[in-house]
Tab-separated table of C-alpha atoms and ligand atoms in Angstrom:
chain	number	residue	atom	x	y	z
A	1	MET	CA	109.304	96.327	94.950
A	2	ARG	CA	109.240	92.667	95.947
A	3	ARG	CA	105.519	92.596	95.145
A	4	ALA	CA	106.466	93.660	91.618
A	5	ASP	CA	109.046	90.847	91.481
A	6	ALA	CA	106.410	88.302	92.484
A	7	VAL	CA	104.086	89.614	89.769
A	8	ARG	CA	106.884	89.440	87.181
A	9	HIS	CA	107.696	85.904	88.269
A	10	ILE	CA	104.128	84.787	87.587
A	11	LEU	CA	103.222	86.881	84.563
A	12	GLY	CA	106.535	87.017	82.675
A	13	GLU	CA	105.893	88.330	79.165
A	14	ARG	CA	102.175	88.547	79.883
A	15	LEU	CA	102.949	91.705	81.874
A	16	ALA	CA	102.900	93.528	78.551
A	17	SER	CA	99.316	92.368	77.769
A	18	GLN	CA	96.966	95.158	76.756
A	19	PRO	CA	93.178	95.101	76.974
A	20	ARG	CA	91.173	95.309	73.749
A	21	THR	CA	89.360	98.655	73.596
A	22	ASP	CA	85.952	97.002	73.377
A	23	SER	CA	86.585	94.262	75.931
A	24	LYS	CA	84.889	93.951	79.279
A	25	ALA	CA	85.278	91.431	82.101
A	26	GLU	CA	82.524	90.621	84.555
A	27	VAL	CA	83.175	88.257	87.445
A	28	PHE	CA	82.117	87.328	90.981
A	29	ALA	CA	84.316	86.083	93.829
A	30	PRO	CA	82.959	84.797	97.147
A	31	ALA	CA	83.787	86.119	100.605
A	32	ASN	CA	85.353	83.544	102.891
A	33	ILE	CA	85.192	83.015	106.639
A	34	ALA	CA	88.213	81.511	108.364
A	35	LEU	CA	87.494	78.564	110.658
A	36	CYS	CA	91.180	78.529	111.601
A	37	LYS	CA	92.451	82.096	111.332
A	38	TYR	CA	95.316	83.675	109.450
A	39	TRP	CA	96.808	85.929	112.098
A	40	GLY	CA	100.342	87.272	111.741
A	41	LYS	CA	102.738	87.562	108.808
A	42	ARG	CA	106.230	86.327	108.291
A	43	ASP	CA	106.596	88.838	105.420
A	44	THR	CA	104.513	92.012	105.516
A	45	GLU	CA	105.140	93.111	101.932
A	46	LEU	CA	104.193	89.811	100.300
A	47	ASN	CA	101.485	89.006	102.883
A	48	LEU	CA	103.167	85.706	103.698
A	49	PRO	CA	101.532	84.180	106.775
A	50	ALA	CA	103.162	82.882	109.920
A	51	THR	CA	100.906	79.807	109.762
A	52	SER	CA	98.481	78.022	107.443
A	53	SER	CA	94.733	78.759	107.781
A	54	LEU	CA	91.443	77.254	106.614
A	55	SER	CA	88.190	78.879	105.495
A	56	VAL	CA	84.767	78.209	104.088
A	57	SER	CA	83.452	80.412	101.282
A	58	LEU	CA	80.081	82.172	101.205
A	59	PRO	CA	78.995	81.245	97.688
A	60	ASP	CA	76.405	84.003	97.276
A	61	ARG	CA	78.086	86.770	99.283
A	62	GLY	CA	81.109	88.584	97.959
A	63	SER	CA	82.236	90.972	95.217
A	64	HIS	CA	80.895	91.362	91.722
A	65	ILE	CA	83.073	93.474	89.442
A	66	VAL	CA	82.836	94.759	85.873
A	67	LEU	CA	86.091	96.027	84.360
A	68	SER	CA	86.397	97.989	81.137
A	69	LEU	CA	88.865	100.403	79.578
A	70	HIS	CA	88.710	104.010	80.790
A	71	ALA	CA	89.756	106.756	78.420
A	72	GLY	CA	90.701	109.235	81.191
A	73	GLU	CA	94.006	109.678	82.968
A	74	SER	CA	93.027	108.012	86.211
A	75	ASP	CA	90.916	104.996	87.132
A	76	ALA	CA	87.194	105.508	87.674
A	77	ILE	CA	85.766	103.336	90.438
A	78	ARG	CA	82.175	102.973	91.566
A	79	LEU	CA	81.241	100.967	94.644
A	80	ASN	CA	77.599	99.933	95.085
A	81	ASP	CA	76.505	102.585	92.533
A	82	ALA	CA	78.387	105.497	94.145
A	83	PRO	CA	81.651	107.001	92.813
A	84	VAL	CA	84.678	106.280	95.009
A	85	SER	CA	86.707	109.417	95.782
A	86	SER	CA	90.298	109.348	94.573
A	87	ALA	CA	91.281	110.687	98.026
A	88	SER	CA	89.918	107.605	99.823
A	89	SER	CA	92.072	104.771	101.126
A	90	PHE	CA	89.839	102.316	99.233
A	91	TYR	CA	90.737	104.054	95.932
A	92	ARG	CA	94.439	104.189	96.785
A	93	ARG	CA	94.606	100.517	97.744
A	94	PHE	CA	92.772	99.498	94.583
A	95	THR	CA	94.846	101.598	92.165
A	96	GLU	CA	98.172	100.749	93.824
A	97	TYR	CA	97.289	97.101	93.311
A	98	LEU	CA	96.472	97.706	89.627
A	99	ASP	CA	99.818	99.532	89.277
A	100	LEU	CA	101.539	96.184	89.833
A	101	PHE	CA	100.155	95.018	86.490
A	102	ARG	CA	100.711	98.082	84.252
A	103	THR	CA	103.278	100.693	83.322
A	104	PRO	CA	102.882	104.226	84.766
A	105	SER	CA	101.365	105.471	81.495
A	106	GLY	CA	99.450	102.242	80.850
A	107	TRP	CA	95.738	101.395	80.691
A	108	ARG	CA	93.188	102.807	83.122
A	109	VAL	CA	90.002	101.086	84.215
A	110	ASN	CA	86.366	101.737	84.756
A	111	ALA	CA	85.490	99.468	87.647
A	112	GLU	CA	81.916	98.899	88.806
A	113	ILE	CA	82.058	96.981	92.072
A	114	ARG	CA	79.130	95.565	94.010
A	115	SER	CA	79.844	94.153	97.406
A	116	SER	CA	77.191	92.020	99.067
A	117	VAL	CA	79.056	92.195	102.376
A	118	PRO	CA	79.702	95.471	104.247
A	119	VAL	CA	83.106	96.910	103.286
A	120	GLY	CA	85.834	97.042	105.950
A	121	ALA	CA	83.662	95.693	108.767
A	122	GLY	CA	85.449	92.403	109.374
A	123	LEU	CA	83.295	90.510	106.885
A	124	ALA	CA	85.946	89.520	104.366
A	125	SER	CA	85.092	92.256	101.847
A	126	SER	CA	88.742	92.801	100.907
A	127	ALA	CA	89.212	89.052	100.376
A	128	SER	CA	86.427	88.794	97.810
A	129	GLY	CA	87.384	92.221	96.446
A	130	PHE	CA	90.983	91.362	95.547
A	131	ALA	CA	90.031	87.884	94.341
A	132	SER	CA	87.423	89.396	92.013
A	133	ILE	CA	89.897	91.973	90.653
A	134	VAL	CA	92.485	89.362	89.840
A	135	ILE	CA	90.010	86.995	88.125
A	136	ALA	CA	88.655	89.954	86.145
A	137	LEU	CA	92.188	91.024	85.094
A	138	ASP	CA	92.946	87.466	84.016
A	139	GLN	CA	89.951	87.561	81.650
A	140	TRP	CA	90.377	91.154	80.548
A	141	LEU	CA	94.078	90.849	79.737
A	142	ASP	CA	93.797	87.246	78.574
A	143	TRP	CA	96.526	85.960	80.929
A	144	ARG	CA	95.032	82.453	81.256
A	145	LEU	CA	96.674	81.764	84.611
A	146	THR	CA	95.870	78.799	86.847
A	147	ARG	CA	93.753	79.293	89.988
A	148	GLU	CA	96.885	78.742	92.136
A	149	GLU	CA	98.723	81.517	90.275
A	150	LEU	CA	95.711	83.827	90.646
A	151	SER	CA	95.582	82.928	94.329
A	152	ILE	CA	99.200	84.093	94.745
A	153	LEU	CA	98.428	87.374	92.976
A	154	ALA	CA	95.285	87.901	95.099
A	155	ARG	CA	97.383	87.352	98.253
A	156	LEU	CA	99.523	90.353	97.300
A	157	GLY	CA	96.384	92.521	97.640
A	158	SER	CA	95.082	91.014	100.888
A	159	GLY	CA	96.295	87.797	102.497
A	160	SER	CA	92.912	86.163	103.011
A	161	ALA	CA	91.973	86.922	99.368
A	162	CYS	CA	94.045	83.921	98.290
A	163	ARG	CA	91.298	81.685	99.744
A	164	SER	CA	88.492	83.435	97.804
A	165	LEU	CA	89.375	81.831	94.456
A	166	TRP	CA	87.227	78.800	95.246
A	167	ASN	CA	83.939	77.869	96.866
A	168	GLY	CA	83.799	75.341	99.697
A	169	PHE	CA	86.581	74.667	102.181
A	170	VAL	CA	89.975	76.127	101.266
A	171	GLU	CA	93.268	75.725	103.067
A	172	TRP	CA	95.881	78.442	102.639
A	173	GLU	CA	99.157	76.605	102.877
A	174	ALA	CA	101.685	78.929	104.502
A	175	GLY	CA	104.591	77.649	102.389
A	176	SER	CA	108.212	78.292	103.257
A	177	ARG	CA	109.765	79.950	100.194
A	178	PRO	CA	110.884	83.558	100.732
A	179	ASP	CA	109.307	84.538	97.377
A	180	GLY	CA	105.937	83.064	98.432
A	181	MET	CA	105.444	80.930	95.329
A	182	ASP	CA	104.303	78.032	97.529
A	183	SER	CA	101.924	80.152	99.628
A	184	HIS	CA	98.429	79.976	98.112
A	185	GLY	CA	94.964	78.523	98.548
A	186	VAL	CA	94.307	74.810	98.056
A	187	PRO	CA	90.647	73.734	97.801
A	188	LEU	CA	89.517	70.711	99.816
A	189	SER	CA	87.416	68.248	97.844
A	190	ASP	CA	84.954	67.710	100.717
A	191	ASN	CA	81.377	68.957	100.425
A	192	TRP	CA	79.201	69.328	103.476
A	193	PRO	CA	75.548	69.789	102.500
A	194	GLY	CA	73.603	71.499	105.268
A	195	PHE	CA	76.581	73.522	106.559
A	196	CYS	CA	75.183	76.980	107.434
A	197	ILE	CA	76.768	80.291	108.327
A	198	GLY	CA	74.634	82.911	110.081
A	199	LEU	CA	75.800	86.490	109.633
A	200	MET	CA	75.116	88.636	112.687
A	201	ILE	CA	75.777	92.168	111.490
A	202	PHE	CA	75.704	94.693	114.329
A	203	THR	CA	77.370	97.518	112.425
A	204	GLU	CA	78.389	98.230	108.853
A	205	ARG	CA	80.823	100.913	110.001
A	206	THR	CA	84.452	100.563	108.929
A	207	LYS	CA	86.562	99.086	111.703
A	208	PRO	CA	88.633	101.582	113.739
A	209	ILE	CA	91.873	99.648	113.211
A	210	SER	CA	92.674	97.623	110.103
A	211	SER	CA	93.476	93.921	110.327
A	212	ARG	CA	96.886	94.693	108.805
A	213	GLU	CA	97.774	97.099	111.613
A	214	ALA	CA	96.212	94.946	114.337
A	215	MET	CA	98.104	91.889	113.119
A	216	GLN	CA	101.418	93.744	113.156
A	217	ARG	CA	100.899	95.144	116.614
A	218	THR	CA	99.919	91.730	117.957
A	219	VAL	CA	102.941	89.986	116.463
A	220	GLN	CA	105.258	92.665	117.813
A	221	THR	CA	103.874	93.096	121.323
A	222	SER	CA	101.680	90.201	122.478
A	223	ARG	CA	103.337	87.551	124.635
A	224	LEU	CA	100.334	85.299	124.103
A	225	TYR	CA	101.052	85.370	120.372
A	226	ARG	CA	104.078	83.114	120.980
A	227	ASP	CA	101.669	80.206	121.469
A	228	TRP	CA	99.678	80.991	118.312
A	229	PRO	CA	101.580	78.687	115.896
A	230	ASP	CA	100.985	75.702	118.239
A	231	THR	CA	97.310	76.618	118.590
A	232	VAL	CA	96.931	76.721	114.812
A	233	GLU	CA	98.733	73.442	114.277
A	234	ARG	CA	96.370	71.684	116.686
A	235	ASP	CA	93.208	73.461	115.451
A	236	LEU	CA	93.948	72.856	111.760
A	237	CYS	CA	94.386	69.186	112.472
A	238	PHE	CA	91.030	69.021	114.359
A	239	ILE	CA	89.175	71.028	111.716
A	240	LYS	CA	90.428	68.884	108.821
A	241	LYS	CA	89.537	65.736	110.761
A	242	ALA	CA	86.087	67.194	111.531
A	243	ILE	CA	85.507	68.010	107.848
A	244	HIS	CA	86.554	64.550	106.664
A	245	GLU	CA	84.410	62.826	109.301
A	246	LYS	CA	81.530	65.349	109.130
A	247	ASN	CA	81.846	65.876	112.856
A	248	PHE	CA	80.138	69.235	113.279
A	249	HIS	CA	80.581	69.311	117.055
A	250	LEU	CA	84.373	69.086	116.698
A	251	LEU	CA	84.443	71.628	113.873
A	252	GLY	CA	82.307	74.242	115.647
A	253	LYS	CA	84.016	73.877	118.989
A	254	THR	CA	87.477	74.212	117.425
A	255	ALA	CA	86.546	77.167	115.197
A	256	GLU	CA	85.067	79.053	118.150
A	257	SER	CA	88.062	78.463	120.392
A	258	ASN	CA	90.437	79.399	117.566
A	259	ALA	CA	88.668	82.771	117.151
A	260	MET	CA	88.751	83.353	120.909
A	261	ALA	CA	92.481	82.546	121.003
A	262	MET	CA	93.087	85.080	118.209
A	263	HIS	CA	91.129	87.747	120.093
A	264	ALA	CA	93.053	86.930	123.276
A	265	THR	CA	96.283	87.845	121.470
A	266	LEU	CA	94.635	91.104	120.362
A	267	ARG	CA	93.646	91.958	123.930
A	268	ASP	CA	97.203	91.134	125.000
A	269	ALA	CA	98.730	93.541	122.457
A	270	GLU	CA	100.230	96.830	123.611
A	271	PRO	CA	98.186	99.027	123.318
A	272	SER	CA	95.417	96.454	123.659
A	273	ILE	CA	92.957	95.960	120.774
A	274	ASN	CA	89.295	95.208	121.273
A	275	TYR	CA	86.860	94.849	118.353
A	276	ASP	CA	83.817	93.946	120.479
A	277	LEU	CA	80.645	95.997	120.760
A	278	PRO	CA	78.218	95.327	123.635
A	279	GLU	CA	76.045	93.527	121.030
A	280	THR	CA	78.966	91.229	120.162
A	281	LEU	CA	79.432	90.110	123.759
A	282	ALA	CA	75.688	89.719	124.311
A	283	ALA	CA	75.342	87.527	121.209
A	284	MET	CA	78.297	85.347	122.258
A	285	GLU	CA	76.595	84.801	125.612
A	286	GLN	CA	73.309	83.962	123.861
A	287	VAL	CA	75.096	81.354	121.737
A	288	ARG	CA	76.556	79.726	124.850
A	289	GLN	CA	73.174	79.733	126.604
A	290	PHE	CA	71.414	78.337	123.547
A	291	ARG	CA	73.956	75.529	123.382
A	292	GLU	CA	73.603	74.686	127.052
A	293	THR	CA	69.823	74.768	127.197
A	294	THR	CA	69.030	73.030	123.908
A	295	GLY	CA	72.109	70.837	123.414
A	296	THR	CA	72.280	72.126	119.818
A	297	ASP	CA	75.620	72.433	118.060
A	298	LEU	CA	75.674	76.191	117.528
A	299	TYR	CA	78.994	78.029	117.533
A	300	PHE	CA	80.382	81.426	116.530
A	301	THR	CA	83.497	82.820	114.989
A	302	GLN	CA	84.735	86.423	114.842
A	303	ASP	CA	87.264	88.183	112.629
A	304	ALA	CA	88.850	91.623	112.935
A	305	GLY	CA	85.565	93.415	113.622
A	306	PRO	CA	82.548	93.309	115.925
A	307	ASN	CA	80.249	91.243	113.683
A	308	LEU	CA	79.821	87.535	114.371
A	309	LYS	CA	79.307	84.527	112.138
A	310	LEU	CA	77.302	81.670	113.606
A	311	LEU	CA	78.008	78.095	112.547
A	312	PHE	CA	75.262	75.460	112.578
A	313	MET	CA	73.657	72.712	110.522
A	314	GLU	CA	70.559	73.209	108.374
A	315	GLN	CA	68.503	70.828	110.533
A	316	ASP	CA	68.733	73.421	113.343
A	317	LEU	CA	68.066	76.451	111.143
A	318	GLN	CA	64.494	77.127	112.258
A	319	GLN	CA	65.324	76.941	115.923
A	320	VAL	CA	68.448	79.106	115.546
A	321	ALA	CA	66.650	81.692	113.388
A	322	ARG	CA	63.887	82.020	115.986
A	323	TYR	CA	66.472	82.725	118.673
A	324	PHE	CA	68.509	85.125	116.491
A	325	PRO	CA	65.908	86.991	114.404
A	326	GLY	CA	68.448	89.421	112.884
A	327	MET	CA	70.640	86.660	111.471
A	328	GLN	CA	71.218	86.306	107.707
A	329	THR	CA	71.696	82.679	106.704
A	330	VAL	CA	74.162	81.543	104.040
A	331	ARG	CA	74.369	77.911	102.918
A	332	ALA	CA	78.008	77.021	102.206
A	333	PHE	CA	77.086	74.142	99.869
A	334	PRO	CA	73.752	75.186	98.291
A	335	THR	CA	73.625	72.287	95.861
A	336	SER	CA	75.587	69.093	96.171
A	337	GLY	CA	78.734	70.450	94.529
A	338	VAL	CA	81.102	73.395	94.403
B	401	PMV	O1	93.484	89.385	104.707
B	401	PMV	P1	93.392	90.394	105.773
B	401	PMV	O2	94.609	91.240	105.867
B	401	PMV	O3	92.123	91.202	105.682
B	401	PMV	O4	93.326	89.628	107.210
B	401	PMV	C1	92.266	88.792	107.565
B	401	PMV	C2	92.395	88.357	108.952
B	401	PMV	C3	91.215	87.640	109.563
B	401	PMV	O5	90.014	87.888	108.852
B	401	PMV	C4	91.019	88.136	110.977
B	401	PMV	C5	91.449	86.130	109.644
B	401	PMV	C6	91.303	85.348	108.368
B	401	PMV	O6	91.942	84.294	108.279
B	401	PMV	O7	90.523	85.719	107.476
């Protein structure tokens, strides 16, 4: 119910907007990788975070969506060219989110979604997914909202989605208002040409426990989690300093230790949560060895899944790619701008 209040607060009279029968919206939203993680909520319904977080977007990896009016009684969704069953949790999550913006007998959609990251495998597919839906709705229903307002609406679908409204570095400011109107993404103006992210995908299987559930269990049961807000405060400060000064060593080191601190709270939860596969641990060890033997600034980060993201600068790309042949490289700032 409070999600509906938040939507009403932002949309006001625009909640009554209807799509034109012939209209279609086609948009893309990038996935984002947190360098300082969002882990733990102060409000589970509104996805309000316990702390701020900071990410970098993957400009050519994410969700592409085409929305148009569906004449039937229920939404028709296709994901990567295959129909999505109405019994699936993906379908339910998607349609329940749309329900926030329509009356029970209101419009229905045809949604064609293409995800260029595996869905539900800890690769930020839900972040780009909800961001793409909200940008598409804004066009389709002619809301004309600001990016900040869209960021708030995207957060109601999935917390990290509020950072997928922009390319480049984005800070999600936790805010303090109970209604969450001050909790949204804020893009940083800094560009960092040469900043690379290497996707190490060991499995495309859906994770056994969702980030929502894992987060809750950690907050409720992990004693280590009590230190998390202090860890984030320190790490955010280092990461912002590193970005402003283009100090890749400081950035990589802090991002890696932030991810490890998050996973330590997961291990400390009751029952304990472990997202690692043997391949995950082996790759982490390879990163450490590579760093020690070559002196290269190569780091990793890990979200709620077994896949890793490597962080390095373009000047080291050839060397890193030779060592990690399965890696897929994404340039965070492909041209000079965002
Ligand atoms: O937005 P959610 O509920 O999928 O949670 C994302 C949590 C992490 O990916 C682990 C961290 C983050 O900041 O993206």
